[in-house]
Amino acid sequence: LIHIWDNKNKHKGNNNNITRQTSFGVTVRVHGTSQAVALRVLDIAINSFELLSSIMEIPLPLNKIDFILIPDYDGGMENWGHVLLSENLATYGDDAHLTYVIAHELAHHWIGNQATVDSWRWICLQVCEE
């Protein structure tokens, strides 16, 4: 998937990778086709990551996380160390919805990956339908 996406954007000649570190040293990188959109995602991702780290009080054993903006993709999907995100949502979505999707996918790095629920009562935290 990344290889196909990379080749598609190399032909466009406008691939932008923007990187910043959180206050606790995790590198957050956004791969996108527009610098302005990548910066928007990066700002929201850093703020969401900082807030979730504070709430969870469990550090993630990651030294980096990548956000990959995908054309013709809907919503978001997290995998350990990276998040796939709709380029359309990142470009045209309102701030509240984009923040929700980014925070939701980041939260899965803690809930479901680092910790799991101990009761069916909390199963809605494990995997939430959007």
PDB file of C-alpha atoms in Angstrom:
ATOM      1  CA  LEU A   1       0.000   0.000   0.000  1.00  0.00           C
ATOM      2  CA  ILE A   2       2.700   2.488   0.937  1.00  0.00           C
ATOM      3  CA  HIS A   3       4.760   1.555  -2.117  1.00  0.00           C
ATOM      4  CA  ILE A   4       1.797   2.135  -4.448  1.00  0.00           C
ATOM      5  CA  TRP A   5       0.960   5.428  -2.713  1.00  0.00           C
ATOM      6  CA  ASP A   6       4.588   6.552  -2.866  1.00  0.00           C
ATOM      7  CA  ASN A   7       4.857   5.873  -6.596  1.00  0.00           C
ATOM      8  CA  LYS A   8       1.579   7.665  -7.298  1.00  0.00           C
ATOM      9  CA  ASN A   9       2.775  10.781  -5.499  1.00  0.00           C
ATOM     10  CA  LYS A  10       6.265  10.696  -7.002  1.00  0.00           C
ATOM     11  CA  HIS A  11       4.617  11.157 -10.382  1.00  0.00           C
ATOM     12  CA  LYS A  12       2.817  14.223  -9.049  1.00  0.00           C
ATOM     13  CA  GLY A  13       6.122  15.629  -7.839  1.00  0.00           C
ATOM     14  CA  ASN A  14       4.662  17.156  -4.694  1.00  0.00           C
ATOM     15  CA  ASN A  15       5.253  14.711  -1.847  1.00  0.00           C
ATOM     16  CA  ASN A  16       5.634  16.502   1.495  1.00  0.00           C
ATOM     17  CA  ASN A  17       6.934  14.871   4.661  1.00  0.00           C
ATOM     18  CA  ILE A  18       6.740  17.015   7.767  1.00  0.00           C
ATOM     19  CA  THR A  19       8.171  15.933  11.126  1.00  0.00           C
ATOM     20  CA  ARG A  20       7.979  17.198  14.686  1.00  0.00           C
ATOM     21  CA  GLN A  21       8.656  15.679  18.114  1.00  0.00           C
ATOM     22  CA  THR A  22       6.279  15.471  21.046  1.00  0.00           C
ATOM     23  CA  SER A  23       7.388  16.872  24.399  1.00  0.00           C
ATOM     24  CA  PHE A  24       8.317  13.319  25.444  1.00  0.00           C
ATOM     25  CA  GLY A  25      10.474  12.573  22.409  1.00  0.00           C
ATOM     26  CA  VAL A  26       8.224  10.634  20.026  1.00  0.00           C
ATOM     27  CA  THR A  27       8.735  11.675  16.408  1.00  0.00           C
ATOM     28  CA  VAL A  28       5.470  12.339  14.566  1.00  0.00           C
ATOM     29  CA  ARG A  29       5.721  12.458  10.781  1.00  0.00           C
ATOM     30  CA  VAL A  30       3.009  13.231   8.226  1.00  0.00           C
ATOM     31  CA  HIS A  31       3.336  12.080   4.616  1.00  0.00           C
ATOM     32  CA  GLY A  32       1.074  14.062   2.300  1.00  0.00           C
ATOM     33  CA  THR A  33       0.834  15.806  -1.027  1.00  0.00           C
ATOM     34  CA  SER A  34       0.227  19.312   0.317  1.00  0.00           C
ATOM     35  CA  GLN A  35       2.445  21.009   2.885  1.00  0.00           C
ATOM     36  CA  ALA A  36      -0.485  23.014   4.292  1.00  0.00           C
ATOM     37  CA  VAL A  37      -2.605  19.882   4.770  1.00  0.00           C
ATOM     38  CA  ALA A  38       0.326  17.942   6.257  1.00  0.00           C
ATOM     39  CA  LEU A  39       0.916  20.789   8.735  1.00  0.00           C
ATOM     40  CA  ARG A  40      -2.774  20.778   9.697  1.00  0.00           C
ATOM     41  CA  VAL A  41      -2.661  17.037  10.396  1.00  0.00           C
ATOM     42  CA  LEU A  42       0.662  17.350  12.237  1.00  0.00           C
ATOM     43  CA  ASP A  43      -0.658  20.061  14.585  1.00  0.00           C
ATOM     44  CA  ILE A  44      -3.771  18.046  15.436  1.00  0.00           C
ATOM     45  CA  ALA A  45      -1.784  14.807  15.800  1.00  0.00           C
ATOM     46  CA  ILE A  46       0.781  16.352  18.169  1.00  0.00           C
ATOM     47  CA  ASN A  47      -1.933  17.945  20.337  1.00  0.00           C
ATOM     48  CA  SER A  48      -3.975  14.728  20.396  1.00  0.00           C
ATOM     49  CA  PHE A  49      -0.929  12.579  21.184  1.00  0.00           C
ATOM     50  CA  GLU A  50       0.098  14.885  24.045  1.00  0.00           C
ATOM     51  CA  LEU A  51      -3.430  14.868  25.510  1.00  0.00           C
ATOM     52  CA  LEU A  52      -3.884  11.097  25.204  1.00  0.00           C
ATOM     53  CA  SER A  53      -0.463  10.462  26.757  1.00  0.00           C
ATOM     54  CA  SER A  54      -1.445  12.651  29.687  1.00  0.00           C
ATOM     55  CA  ILE A  55      -4.825  10.948  30.136  1.00  0.00           C
ATOM     56  CA  MET A  56      -3.590   7.364  29.739  1.00  0.00           C
ATOM     57  CA  GLU A  57      -0.513   7.805  31.936  1.00  0.00           C
ATOM     58  CA  ILE A  58       1.100   4.889  30.082  1.00  0.00           C
ATOM     59  CA  PRO A  59       3.942   5.754  27.711  1.00  0.00           C
ATOM     60  CA  LEU A  60       3.860   4.030  24.359  1.00  0.00           C
ATOM     61  CA  PRO A  61       7.034   2.115  23.501  1.00  0.00           C
ATOM     62  CA  LEU A  62       7.275   3.949  20.186  1.00  0.00           C
ATOM     63  CA  ASN A  63      10.026   6.244  19.030  1.00  0.00           C
ATOM     64  CA  LYS A  64       7.984   7.404  16.016  1.00  0.00           C
ATOM     65  CA  ILE A  65       4.517   7.382  14.506  1.00  0.00           C
ATOM     66  CA  ASP A  66       3.689   8.105  10.869  1.00  0.00           C
ATOM     67  CA  PHE A  67       0.467   9.549   9.471  1.00  0.00           C
ATOM     68  CA  ILE A  68       0.037   8.635   5.820  1.00  0.00           C
ATOM     69  CA  LEU A  69      -2.520  10.634   3.837  1.00  0.00           C
ATOM     70  CA  ILE A  70      -4.149   8.373   1.262  1.00  0.00           C
ATOM     71  CA  PRO A  71      -6.055   9.648  -1.793  1.00  0.00           C
ATOM     72  CA  ASP A  72      -9.396   7.931  -2.467  1.00  0.00           C
ATOM     73  CA  TYR A  73      -9.536   6.516   1.063  1.00  0.00           C
ATOM     74  CA  ASP A  74     -12.334   7.049   3.567  1.00  0.00           C
ATOM     75  CA  GLY A  75     -11.756   7.692   7.282  1.00  0.00           C
ATOM     76  CA  GLY A  76      -8.767   6.371   9.166  1.00  0.00           C
ATOM     77  CA  MET A  77      -7.080   3.132  10.215  1.00  0.00           C
ATOM     78  CA  GLU A  78      -4.397   2.592  12.799  1.00  0.00           C
ATOM     79  CA  ASN A  79      -1.658   0.007  12.832  1.00  0.00           C
ATOM     80  CA  TRP A  80       1.203  -0.132  15.292  1.00  0.00           C
ATOM     81  CA  GLY A  81       3.372   2.899  14.602  1.00  0.00           C
ATOM     82  CA  HIS A  82       1.328   4.439  11.816  1.00  0.00           C
ATOM     83  CA  VAL A  83      -2.094   5.791  10.912  1.00  0.00           C
ATOM     84  CA  LEU A  84      -3.658   5.797   7.459  1.00  0.00           C
ATOM     85  CA  LEU A  85      -5.851   8.856   6.979  1.00  0.00           C
ATOM     86  CA  SER A  86      -8.148  10.080   4.228  1.00  0.00           C
ATOM     87  CA  GLU A  87      -6.482  12.849   2.257  1.00  0.00           C
ATOM     88  CA  ASN A  88      -9.948  14.274   1.481  1.00  0.00           C
ATOM     89  CA  LEU A  89     -10.821  14.416   5.187  1.00  0.00           C
ATOM     90  CA  ALA A  90      -7.476  16.053   5.958  1.00  0.00           C
ATOM     91  CA  THR A  91      -7.968  18.580   3.157  1.00  0.00           C
ATOM     92  CA  TYR A  92     -11.677  19.391   3.273  1.00  0.00           C
ATOM     93  CA  GLY A  93     -12.984  18.012   6.592  1.00  0.00           C
ATOM     94  CA  ASP A  94     -13.913  20.353   9.399  1.00  0.00           C
ATOM     95  CA  ASP A  95     -11.486  20.595  12.319  1.00  0.00           C
ATOM     96  CA  ALA A  96     -13.789  18.795  14.771  1.00  0.00           C
ATOM     97  CA  HIS A  97     -14.255  15.726  12.568  1.00  0.00           C
ATOM     98  CA  LEU A  98     -10.587  15.544  11.589  1.00  0.00           C
ATOM     99  CA  THR A  99      -9.548  15.845  15.238  1.00  0.00           C
ATOM    100  CA  TYR A 100     -12.014  13.107  16.200  1.00  0.00           C
ATOM    101  CA  VAL A 101     -10.652  10.680  13.586  1.00  0.00           C
ATOM    102  CA  ILE A 102      -6.993  11.379  14.446  1.00  0.00           C
ATOM    103  CA  ALA A 103      -7.600  11.075  18.210  1.00  0.00           C
ATOM    104  CA  HIS A 104      -9.705   7.935  17.694  1.00  0.00           C
ATOM    105  CA  GLU A 105      -6.965   6.201  15.715  1.00  0.00           C
ATOM    106  CA  LEU A 106      -4.271   7.308  18.166  1.00  0.00           C
ATOM    107  CA  ALA A 107      -6.362   6.040  21.097  1.00  0.00           C
ATOM    108  CA  HIS A 108      -6.253   2.543  19.586  1.00  0.00           C
ATOM    109  CA  HIS A 109      -2.499   2.547  20.211  1.00  0.00           C
ATOM    110  CA  TRP A 110      -3.334   2.411  23.920  1.00  0.00           C
ATOM    111  CA  ILE A 111      -6.736   0.700  24.027  1.00  0.00           C
ATOM    112  CA  GLY A 112      -6.474  -2.557  22.174  1.00  0.00           C
ATOM    113  CA  ASN A 113      -2.721  -2.498  21.615  1.00  0.00           C
ATOM    114  CA  GLN A 114      -1.204  -1.659  25.022  1.00  0.00           C
ATOM    115  CA  ALA A 115      -4.185  -2.514  27.202  1.00  0.00           C
ATOM    116  CA  THR A 116      -7.471  -4.272  26.783  1.00  0.00           C
ATOM    117  CA  VAL A 117     -10.733  -4.040  28.660  1.00  0.00           C
ATOM    118  CA  ASP A 118     -11.357  -6.432  31.540  1.00  0.00           C
ATOM    119  CA  SER A 119     -15.138  -6.510  31.236  1.00  0.00           C
ATOM    120  CA  TRP A 120     -17.714  -6.736  28.456  1.00  0.00           C
ATOM    121  CA  ARG A 121     -19.157  -3.583  30.017  1.00  0.00           C
ATOM    122  CA  TRP A 122     -16.318  -1.584  28.413  1.00  0.00           C
ATOM    123  CA  ILE A 123     -16.187  -3.343  25.053  1.00  0.00           C
ATOM    124  CA  CYS A 124     -17.237  -0.099  23.336  1.00  0.00           C
ATOM    125  CA  LEU A 125     -13.740   1.206  24.114  1.00  0.00           C
ATOM    126  CA  GLN A 126     -12.075  -1.749  22.420  1.00  0.00           C
ATOM    127  CA  VAL A 127     -13.364  -1.209  18.898  1.00  0.00           C
ATOM    128  CA  CYS A 128     -15.733   1.641  18.179  1.00  0.00           C
ATOM    129  CA  GLU A 129     -17.786   1.918  15.033  1.00  0.00           C
ATOM    130  CA  GLU A 130     -17.645   5.342  13.417  1.00  0.00           C
TER     131      GLU A 130
END
